[in-house]
Amino acid sequence: MTFDRFLRWLLLTTKLSLFSALLLLPVSLIASLQSPSEALQGESVLYLYLHVPAAVTCFLLYSMMSVGAIGYLIWRLKAAYLFISSALLPCFFMACVTLGTGALWGECTWGTYWVWDARLTSFLFLSLFLALLNIAQQHPRLQQSHRGRQIVASLVLVGLVDVFFVHQSVLWFKTLHQPPSFSLTAPPSMAKEFLQPLFLSTISFSVTAVAVTSARLHQRVYETLPSRYKEAR
Amino acid sequence: MIILFCCYGLIYMTLLLAVIFALHSLKQRGP
């Protein structure tokens, strides 16, 4: 049965990613804490290994939700919508971690927790948008009707405009937030000692977020199964 | 420094707990 195969594949992926996360999290924690202090920032450079991985994971989950939204709007895949509703909370959590660690890091390096510059403001807007969308999609009238699910999926695609704006804000405007340290065309402007723990933390945060999202998706798919189907399994 | 380590503790603990709870709920649901 195709659906049965999908559920088995989802369970296998979830288990694999959860065990990978269990392995990767302590490794990345040790690598981050063993990283050397930076000449100008001192120990506060350790915020880098929380702030950047959380931001990257937030954007990764948002990109995956956008693919899910397209899947639901074009092919009406119920699993694609269930993926959106599963990913919203981990994505919002990562946005909160990005904002929180960014503020604390900002206080150490800029001398202020917050400035209303384009990057920070647009990211705050994205976090609020994720919070509201997460609350709204739990409403039964949005969850149970095709029209409601269409609205949620469309809103996810509308939010992509802000994600693009967050990315471009440091290039288009004069901001206190630094421009990106990584690009596809130039080598990274960061020493190897900092790159390795950053890479490890980014991988571990992403794997953890995808694993938790996958587990939430499995739960939602399982809940939608008819009881006679569950008994037959 | 204390705030920094509290941040690390809080975030990593939340992530680890999320993974452990997810594994636990998978086990309860069965195959």
JSON list of C-alpha atoms in Angstrom, two decimals, chain A residues 1-185:
[
{"chain": "A", "resi": 1, "resn": "MET", "atom": "CA", "xyz": [0.00, 0.00, 0.00]},
{"chain": "A", "resi": 2, "resn": "THR", "atom": "CA", "xyz": [1.46, 3.38, -1.01]},
{"chain": "A", "resi": 3, "resn": "PHE", "atom": "CA", "xyz": [0.29, 5.22, 2.11]},
{"chain": "A", "resi": 4, "resn": "ASP", "atom": "CA", "xyz": [1.67, 2.48, 4.34]},
{"chain": "A", "resi": 5, "resn": "ARG", "atom": "CA", "xyz": [5.00, 2.75, 2.54]},
{"chain": "A", "resi": 6, "resn": "PHE", "atom": "CA", "xyz": [5.00, 6.53, 3.05]},
{"chain": "A", "resi": 7, "resn": "LEU", "atom": "CA", "xyz": [4.35, 6.10, 6.78]},
{"chain": "A", "resi": 8, "resn": "ARG", "atom": "CA", "xyz": [7.13, 3.52, 7.11]},
{"chain": "A", "resi": 9, "resn": "TRP", "atom": "CA", "xyz": [9.54, 5.78, 5.18]},
{"chain": "A", "resi": 10, "resn": "LEU", "atom": "CA", "xyz": [8.59, 8.73, 7.40]},
{"chain": "A", "resi": 11, "resn": "LEU", "atom": "CA", "xyz": [9.14, 6.66, 10.56]},
{"chain": "A", "resi": 12, "resn": "LEU", "atom": "CA", "xyz": [12.55, 5.49, 9.34]},
{"chain": "A", "resi": 13, "resn": "THR", "atom": "CA", "xyz": [13.62, 9.05, 8.38]},
{"chain": "A", "resi": 14, "resn": "THR", "atom": "CA", "xyz": [12.40, 10.39, 11.73]},
{"chain": "A", "resi": 15, "resn": "LYS", "atom": "CA", "xyz": [14.26, 7.75, 13.75]},
{"chain": "A", "resi": 16, "resn": "LEU", "atom": "CA", "xyz": [17.46, 8.21, 11.73]},
{"chain": "A", "resi": 17, "resn": "SER", "atom": "CA", "xyz": [17.40, 12.00, 12.06]},
{"chain": "A", "resi": 18, "resn": "LEU", "atom": "CA", "xyz": [16.53, 11.88, 15.79]},
{"chain": "A", "resi": 19, "resn": "PHE", "atom": "CA", "xyz": [19.44, 9.53, 16.55]},
{"chain": "A", "resi": 20, "resn": "SER", "atom": "CA", "xyz": [21.75, 11.68, 14.38]},
{"chain": "A", "resi": 21, "resn": "ALA", "atom": "CA", "xyz": [20.64, 14.74, 16.37]},
{"chain": "A", "resi": 22, "resn": "LEU", "atom": "CA", "xyz": [21.35, 12.92, 19.65]},
{"chain": "A", "resi": 23, "resn": "LEU", "atom": "CA", "xyz": [24.89, 12.24, 18.40]},
{"chain": "A", "resi": 24, "resn": "LEU", "atom": "CA", "xyz": [25.54, 15.63, 16.80]},
{"chain": "A", "resi": 25, "resn": "LEU", "atom": "CA", "xyz": [24.30, 17.92, 19.59]},
{"chain": "A", "resi": 26, "resn": "PRO", "atom": "CA", "xyz": [26.95, 16.97, 22.22]},
{"chain": "A", "resi": 27, "resn": "VAL", "atom": "CA", "xyz": [29.69, 16.99, 19.54]},
{"chain": "A", "resi": 28, "resn": "SER", "atom": "CA", "xyz": [28.78, 20.50, 18.38]},
{"chain": "A", "resi": 29, "resn": "LEU", "atom": "CA", "xyz": [28.47, 21.71, 22.00]},
{"chain": "A", "resi": 30, "resn": "ILE", "atom": "CA", "xyz": [31.99, 20.49, 22.83]},
{"chain": "A", "resi": 31, "resn": "ALA", "atom": "CA", "xyz": [33.40, 21.92, 19.57]},
{"chain": "A", "resi": 32, "resn": "SER", "atom": "CA", "xyz": [31.78, 25.32, 20.28]},
{"chain": "A", "resi": 33, "resn": "LEU", "atom": "CA", "xyz": [32.97, 25.56, 23.87]},
{"chain": "A", "resi": 34, "resn": "GLN", "atom": "CA", "xyz": [36.52, 24.55, 22.89]},
{"chain": "A", "resi": 35, "resn": "SER", "atom": "CA", "xyz": [36.70, 27.27, 20.23]},
{"chain": "A", "resi": 36, "resn": "PRO", "atom": "CA", "xyz": [39.36, 29.96, 20.86]},
{"chain": "A", "resi": 37, "resn": "SER", "atom": "CA", "xyz": [38.31, 33.47, 21.93]},
{"chain": "A", "resi": 38, "resn": "GLU", "atom": "CA", "xyz": [38.44, 36.18, 19.27]},
{"chain": "A", "resi": 39, "resn": "ALA", "atom": "CA", "xyz": [40.95, 39.06, 19.39]},
{"chain": "A", "resi": 40, "resn": "LEU", "atom": "CA", "xyz": [38.33, 41.85, 19.51]},
{"chain": "A", "resi": 41, "resn": "GLN", "atom": "CA", "xyz": [35.19, 40.13, 20.80]},
{"chain": "A", "resi": 42, "resn": "GLY", "atom": "CA", "xyz": [36.83, 37.86, 23.38]},
{"chain": "A", "resi": 43, "resn": "GLU", "atom": "CA", "xyz": [34.62, 35.08, 24.72]},
{"chain": "A", "resi": 44, "resn": "SER", "atom": "CA", "xyz": [31.44, 36.65, 23.34]},
{"chain": "A", "resi": 45, "resn": "VAL", "atom": "CA", "xyz": [32.33, 35.11, 19.96]},
{"chain": "A", "resi": 46, "resn": "LEU", "atom": "CA", "xyz": [30.70, 31.96, 21.37]},
{"chain": "A", "resi": 47, "resn": "TYR", "atom": "CA", "xyz": [27.32, 33.57, 20.59]},
{"chain": "A", "resi": 48, "resn": "LEU", "atom": "CA", "xyz": [28.25, 33.02, 16.93]},
{"chain": "A", "resi": 49, "resn": "TYR", "atom": "CA", "xyz": [27.69, 29.26, 17.36]},
{"chain": "A", "resi": 50, "resn": "LEU", "atom": "CA", "xyz": [24.15, 29.81, 18.58]},
{"chain": "A", "resi": 51, "resn": "HIS", "atom": "CA", "xyz": [23.03, 32.84, 16.58]},
{"chain": "A", "resi": 52, "resn": "VAL", "atom": "CA", "xyz": [24.11, 31.85, 13.05]},
{"chain": "A", "resi": 53, "resn": "PRO", "atom": "CA", "xyz": [23.04, 28.15, 13.21]},
{"chain": "A", "resi": 54, "resn": "ALA", "atom": "CA", "xyz": [19.62, 29.17, 14.57]},
{"chain": "A", "resi": 55, "resn": "ALA", "atom": "CA", "xyz": [19.15, 31.75, 11.79]},
{"chain": "A", "resi": 56, "resn": "VAL", "atom": "CA", "xyz": [20.26, 29.28, 9.08]},
{"chain": "A", "resi": 57, "resn": "THR", "atom": "CA", "xyz": [17.93, 26.60, 10.50]},
{"chain": "A", "resi": 58, "resn": "CYS", "atom": "CA", "xyz": [15.04, 29.08, 10.62]},
{"chain": "A", "resi": 59, "resn": "PHE", "atom": "CA", "xyz": [15.54, 29.90, 6.93]},
{"chain": "A", "resi": 60, "resn": "LEU", "atom": "CA", "xyz": [16.00, 26.22, 6.06]},
{"chain": "A", "resi": 61, "resn": "LEU", "atom": "CA", "xyz": [12.69, 25.31, 7.70]},
{"chain": "A", "resi": 62, "resn": "TYR", "atom": "CA", "xyz": [10.98, 28.29, 6.08]},
{"chain": "A", "resi": 63, "resn": "SER", "atom": "CA", "xyz": [12.26, 27.19, 2.64]},
{"chain": "A", "resi": 64, "resn": "MET", "atom": "CA", "xyz": [10.96, 23.67, 3.28]},
{"chain": "A", "resi": 65, "resn": "MET", "atom": "CA", "xyz": [7.58, 25.10, 4.38]},
{"chain": "A", "resi": 66, "resn": "SER", "atom": "CA", "xyz": [7.44, 27.12, 1.14]},
{"chain": "A", "resi": 67, "resn": "VAL", "atom": "CA", "xyz": [7.99, 23.95, -0.89]},
{"chain": "A", "resi": 68, "resn": "GLY", "atom": "CA", "xyz": [5.20, 22.37, 1.20]},
{"chain": "A", "resi": 69, "resn": "ALA", "atom": "CA", "xyz": [2.94, 25.36, 0.48]},
{"chain": "A", "resi": 70, "resn": "ILE", "atom": "CA", "xyz": [3.54, 25.00, -3.28]},
{"chain": "A", "resi": 71, "resn": "GLY", "atom": "CA", "xyz": [2.87, 21.26, -2.97]},
{"chain": "A", "resi": 72, "resn": "TYR", "atom": "CA", "xyz": [-0.43, 21.93, -1.23]},
{"chain": "A", "resi": 73, "resn": "LEU", "atom": "CA", "xyz": [-1.59, 24.78, -3.46]},
{"chain": "A", "resi": 74, "resn": "ILE", "atom": "CA", "xyz": [-0.81, 23.03, -6.76]},
{"chain": "A", "resi": 75, "resn": "TRP", "atom": "CA", "xyz": [-1.29, 19.31, -6.04]},
{"chain": "A", "resi": 76, "resn": "ARG", "atom": "CA", "xyz": [-3.46, 19.58, -2.88]},
{"chain": "A", "resi": 77, "resn": "LEU", "atom": "CA", "xyz": [-1.14, 17.21, -1.02]},
{"chain": "A", "resi": 78, "resn": "LYS", "atom": "CA", "xyz": [-2.51, 16.90, 2.52]},
{"chain": "A", "resi": 79, "resn": "ALA", "atom": "CA", "xyz": [0.90, 15.72, 3.78]},
{"chain": "A", "resi": 80, "resn": "ALA", "atom": "CA", "xyz": [2.44, 18.96, 2.45]},
{"chain": "A", "resi": 81, "resn": "TYR", "atom": "CA", "xyz": [0.03, 21.00, 4.57]},
{"chain": "A", "resi": 82, "resn": "LEU", "atom": "CA", "xyz": [0.69, 18.77, 7.58]},
{"chain": "A", "resi": 83, "resn": "PHE", "atom": "CA", "xyz": [4.39, 19.45, 7.07]},
{"chain": "A", "resi": 84, "resn": "ILE", "atom": "CA", "xyz": [3.74, 23.23, 7.25]},
{"chain": "A", "resi": 85, "resn": "SER", "atom": "CA", "xyz": [1.80, 22.88, 10.50]},
{"chain": "A", "resi": 86, "resn": "SER", "atom": "CA", "xyz": [4.55, 20.64, 11.93]},
{"chain": "A", "resi": 87, "resn": "ALA", "atom": "CA", "xyz": [7.42, 22.96, 10.94]},
{"chain": "A", "resi": 88, "resn": "LEU", "atom": "CA", "xyz": [5.93, 26.26, 12.14]},
{"chain": "A", "resi": 89, "resn": "LEU", "atom": "CA", "xyz": [6.74, 25.79, 15.84]},
{"chain": "A", "resi": 90, "resn": "PRO", "atom": "CA", "xyz": [10.40, 24.66, 15.39]},
{"chain": "A", "resi": 91, "resn": "CYS", "atom": "CA", "xyz": [10.86, 27.50, 12.87]},
{"chain": "A", "resi": 92, "resn": "PHE", "atom": "CA", "xyz": [9.45, 30.01, 15.37]},
{"chain": "A", "resi": 93, "resn": "PHE", "atom": "CA", "xyz": [11.67, 28.58, 18.13]},
{"chain": "A", "resi": 94, "resn": "MET", "atom": "CA", "xyz": [14.74, 29.06, 15.94]},
{"chain": "A", "resi": 95, "resn": "ALA", "atom": "CA", "xyz": [13.66, 32.63, 15.14]},
{"chain": "A", "resi": 96, "resn": "CYS", "atom": "CA", "xyz": [13.37, 33.35, 18.90]},
{"chain": "A", "resi": 97, "resn": "VAL", "atom": "CA", "xyz": [16.83, 31.85, 19.53]},
{"chain": "A", "resi": 98, "resn": "THR", "atom": "CA", "xyz": [18.23, 34.03, 16.72]},
{"chain": "A", "resi": 99, "resn": "LEU", "atom": "CA", "xyz": [16.65, 37.18, 18.17]},
{"chain": "A", "resi": 100, "resn": "GLY", "atom": "CA", "xyz": [17.60, 36.39, 21.78]},
{"chain": "A", "resi": 101, "resn": "THR", "atom": "CA", "xyz": [21.22, 35.44, 21.14]},
{"chain": "A", "resi": 102, "resn": "GLY", "atom": "CA", "xyz": [21.53, 38.31, 18.66]},
{"chain": "A", "resi": 103, "resn": "ALA", "atom": "CA", "xyz": [20.42, 40.81, 21.31]},
{"chain": "A", "resi": 104, "resn": "LEU", "atom": "CA", "xyz": [22.85, 39.41, 23.91]},
{"chain": "A", "resi": 105, "resn": "TRP", "atom": "CA", "xyz": [25.69, 39.34, 21.38]},
{"chain": "A", "resi": 106, "resn": "GLY", "atom": "CA", "xyz": [24.79, 42.87, 20.30]},
{"chain": "A", "resi": 107, "resn": "GLU", "atom": "CA", "xyz": [25.08, 44.10, 23.89]},
{"chain": "A", "resi": 108, "resn": "CYS", "atom": "CA", "xyz": [28.62, 42.64, 24.11]},
{"chain": "A", "resi": 109, "resn": "THR", "atom": "CA", "xyz": [29.85, 43.94, 20.74]},
{"chain": "A", "resi": 110, "resn": "TRP", "atom": "CA", "xyz": [27.71, 46.98, 19.83]},
{"chain": "A", "resi": 111, "resn": "GLY", "atom": "CA", "xyz": [26.86, 48.11, 23.38]},
{"chain": "A", "resi": 112, "resn": "THR", "atom": "CA", "xyz": [23.12, 47.81, 22.78]},
{"chain": "A", "resi": 113, "resn": "TYR", "atom": "CA", "xyz": [20.58, 44.99, 22.80]},
{"chain": "A", "resi": 114, "resn": "TRP", "atom": "CA", "xyz": [18.48, 46.42, 20.00]},
{"chain": "A", "resi": 115, "resn": "VAL", "atom": "CA", "xyz": [18.52, 48.94, 17.16]},
{"chain": "A", "resi": 116, "resn": "TRP", "atom": "CA", "xyz": [15.70, 49.52, 14.69]},
{"chain": "A", "resi": 117, "resn": "ASP", "atom": "CA", "xyz": [17.84, 48.78, 11.62]},
{"chain": "A", "resi": 118, "resn": "ALA", "atom": "CA", "xyz": [16.56, 47.02, 8.52]},
{"chain": "A", "resi": 119, "resn": "ARG", "atom": "CA", "xyz": [17.96, 43.55, 9.36]},
{"chain": "A", "resi": 120, "resn": "LEU", "atom": "CA", "xyz": [16.79, 43.41, 12.96]},
{"chain": "A", "resi": 121, "resn": "THR", "atom": "CA", "xyz": [13.39, 44.94, 12.28]},
{"chain": "A", "resi": 122, "resn": "SER", "atom": "CA", "xyz": [12.63, 42.71, 9.29]},
{"chain": "A", "resi": 123, "resn": "PHE", "atom": "CA", "xyz": [13.68, 39.62, 11.29]},
{"chain": "A", "resi": 124, "resn": "LEU", "atom": "CA", "xyz": [11.49, 40.68, 14.21]},
{"chain": "A", "resi": 125, "resn": "PHE", "atom": "CA", "xyz": [8.63, 41.04, 11.73]},
{"chain": "A", "resi": 126, "resn": "LEU", "atom": "CA", "xyz": [9.32, 37.51, 10.44]},
{"chain": "A", "resi": 127, "resn": "SER", "atom": "CA", "xyz": [9.27, 36.13, 14.01]},
{"chain": "A", "resi": 128, "resn": "LEU", "atom": "CA", "xyz": [5.95, 37.83, 14.78]},
{"chain": "A", "resi": 129, "resn": "PHE", "atom": "CA", "xyz": [4.56, 36.57, 11.47]},
{"chain": "A", "resi": 130, "resn": "LEU", "atom": "CA", "xyz": [5.60, 33.00, 12.36]},
{"chain": "A", "resi": 131, "resn": "ALA", "atom": "CA", "xyz": [4.04, 33.31, 15.83]},
{"chain": "A", "resi": 132, "resn": "LEU", "atom": "CA", "xyz": [0.73, 34.59, 14.45]},
{"chain": "A", "resi": 133, "resn": "LEU", "atom": "CA", "xyz": [0.66, 32.00, 11.66]},
{"chain": "A", "resi": 134, "resn": "ASN", "atom": "CA", "xyz": [1.36, 29.24, 14.18]},
{"chain": "A", "resi": 135, "resn": "ILE", "atom": "CA", "xyz": [-1.53, 30.38, 16.36]},
{"chain": "A", "resi": 136, "resn": "ALA", "atom": "CA", "xyz": [-3.86, 30.91, 13.38]},
{"chain": "A", "resi": 137, "resn": "GLN", "atom": "CA", "xyz": [-3.25, 27.50, 11.79]},
{"chain": "A", "resi": 138, "resn": "GLN", "atom": "CA", "xyz": [-4.35, 25.77, 15.01]},
{"chain": "A", "resi": 139, "resn": "HIS", "atom": "CA", "xyz": [-7.86, 27.18, 14.59]},
{"chain": "A", "resi": 140, "resn": "PRO", "atom": "CA", "xyz": [-10.22, 24.35, 13.55]},
{"chain": "A", "resi": 141, "resn": "ARG", "atom": "CA", "xyz": [-11.87, 26.46, 10.81]},
{"chain": "A", "resi": 142, "resn": "LEU", "atom": "CA", "xyz": [-8.49, 26.95, 9.13]},
{"chain": "A", "resi": 143, "resn": "GLN", "atom": "CA", "xyz": [-7.30, 23.40, 9.77]},
{"chain": "A", "resi": 144, "resn": "GLN", "atom": "CA", "xyz": [-10.35, 21.48, 8.62]},
{"chain": "A", "resi": 145, "resn": "SER", "atom": "CA", "xyz": [-11.41, 23.25, 5.45]},
{"chain": "A", "resi": 146, "resn": "HIS", "atom": "CA", "xyz": [-9.55, 23.24, 2.16]},
{"chain": "A", "resi": 147, "resn": "ARG", "atom": "CA", "xyz": [-10.08, 27.00, 1.87]},
{"chain": "A", "resi": 148, "resn": "GLY", "atom": "CA", "xyz": [-8.51, 27.57, 5.33]},
{"chain": "A", "resi": 149, "resn": "ARG", "atom": "CA", "xyz": [-5.50, 25.41, 4.49]},
{"chain": "A", "resi": 150, "resn": "GLN", "atom": "CA", "xyz": [-5.14, 27.29, 1.20]},
{"chain": "A", "resi": 151, "resn": "ILE", "atom": "CA", "xyz": [-5.01, 30.59, 3.13]},
{"chain": "A", "resi": 152, "resn": "VAL", "atom": "CA", "xyz": [-2.28, 29.28, 5.48]},
{"chain": "A", "resi": 153, "resn": "ALA", "atom": "CA", "xyz": [-0.23, 27.93, 2.55]},
{"chain": "A", "resi": 154, "resn": "SER", "atom": "CA", "xyz": [-0.62, 31.23, 0.67]},
{"chain": "A", "resi": 155, "resn": "LEU", "atom": "CA", "xyz": [0.48, 33.20, 3.75]},
{"chain": "A", "resi": 156, "resn": "VAL", "atom": "CA", "xyz": [3.63, 31.06, 3.97]},
{"chain": "A", "resi": 157, "resn": "LEU", "atom": "CA", "xyz": [4.44, 32.06, 0.39]},
{"chain": "A", "resi": 158, "resn": "VAL", "atom": "CA", "xyz": [3.69, 35.74, 1.17]},
{"chain": "A", "resi": 159, "resn": "GLY", "atom": "CA", "xyz": [6.16, 35.52, 4.08]},
{"chain": "A", "resi": 160, "resn": "LEU", "atom": "CA", "xyz": [8.88, 34.54, 1.59]},
{"chain": "A", "resi": 161, "resn": "VAL", "atom": "CA", "xyz": [9.00, 38.22, 0.58]},
{"chain": "A", "resi": 162, "resn": "ASP", "atom": "CA", "xyz": [10.11, 39.10, 4.12]},
{"chain": "A", "resi": 163, "resn": "VAL", "atom": "CA", "xyz": [12.66, 36.25, 4.16]},
{"chain": "A", "resi": 164, "resn": "PHE", "atom": "CA", "xyz": [14.15, 37.67, 0.95]},
{"chain": "A", "resi": 165, "resn": "PHE", "atom": "CA", "xyz": [14.09, 41.16, 2.48]},
{"chain": "A", "resi": 166, "resn": "VAL", "atom": "CA", "xyz": [15.86, 39.92, 5.66]},
{"chain": "A", "resi": 167, "resn": "HIS", "atom": "CA", "xyz": [18.59, 38.42, 3.48]},
{"chain": "A", "resi": 168, "resn": "GLN", "atom": "CA", "xyz": [19.01, 41.52, 1.30]},
{"chain": "A", "resi": 169, "resn": "SER", "atom": "CA", "xyz": [18.53, 44.15, 4.05]},
{"chain": "A", "resi": 170, "resn": "VAL", "atom": "CA", "xyz": [22.24, 44.30, 4.98]},
{"chain": "A", "resi": 171, "resn": "LEU", "atom": "CA", "xyz": [23.12, 44.87, 1.31]},
{"chain": "A", "resi": 172, "resn": "TRP", "atom": "CA", "xyz": [20.38, 47.38, 0.43]},
{"chain": "A", "resi": 173, "resn": "PHE", "atom": "CA", "xyz": [20.56, 49.53, 3.61]},
{"chain": "A", "resi": 174, "resn": "LYS", "atom": "CA", "xyz": [23.20, 50.88, 5.94]},
{"chain": "A", "resi": 175, "resn": "THR", "atom": "CA", "xyz": [22.76, 48.65, 8.99]},
{"chain": "A", "resi": 176, "resn": "LEU", "atom": "CA", "xyz": [24.56, 48.07, 12.29]},
{"chain": "A", "resi": 177, "resn": "HIS", "atom": "CA", "xyz": [24.30, 44.34, 11.55]},
{"chain": "A", "resi": 178, "resn": "GLN", "atom": "CA", "xyz": [27.28, 43.16, 9.52]},
{"chain": "A", "resi": 179, "resn": "PRO", "atom": "CA", "xyz": [26.96, 42.06, 5.86]},
{"chain": "A", "resi": 180, "resn": "PRO", "atom": "CA", "xyz": [27.11, 38.30, 5.16]},
{"chain": "A", "resi": 181, "resn": "SER", "atom": "CA", "xyz": [30.47, 36.57, 5.82]},
{"chain": "A", "resi": 182, "resn": "PHE", "atom": "CA", "xyz": [29.72, 33.83, 3.30]},
{"chain": "A", "resi": 183, "resn": "SER", "atom": "CA", "xyz": [28.95, 33.97, -0.39]},
{"chain": "A", "resi": 184, "resn": "LEU", "atom": "CA", "xyz": [28.92, 31.49, -3.23]},
{"chain": "A", "resi": 185, "resn": "THR", "atom": "CA", "xyz": [31.56, 33.40, -5.22]}
]
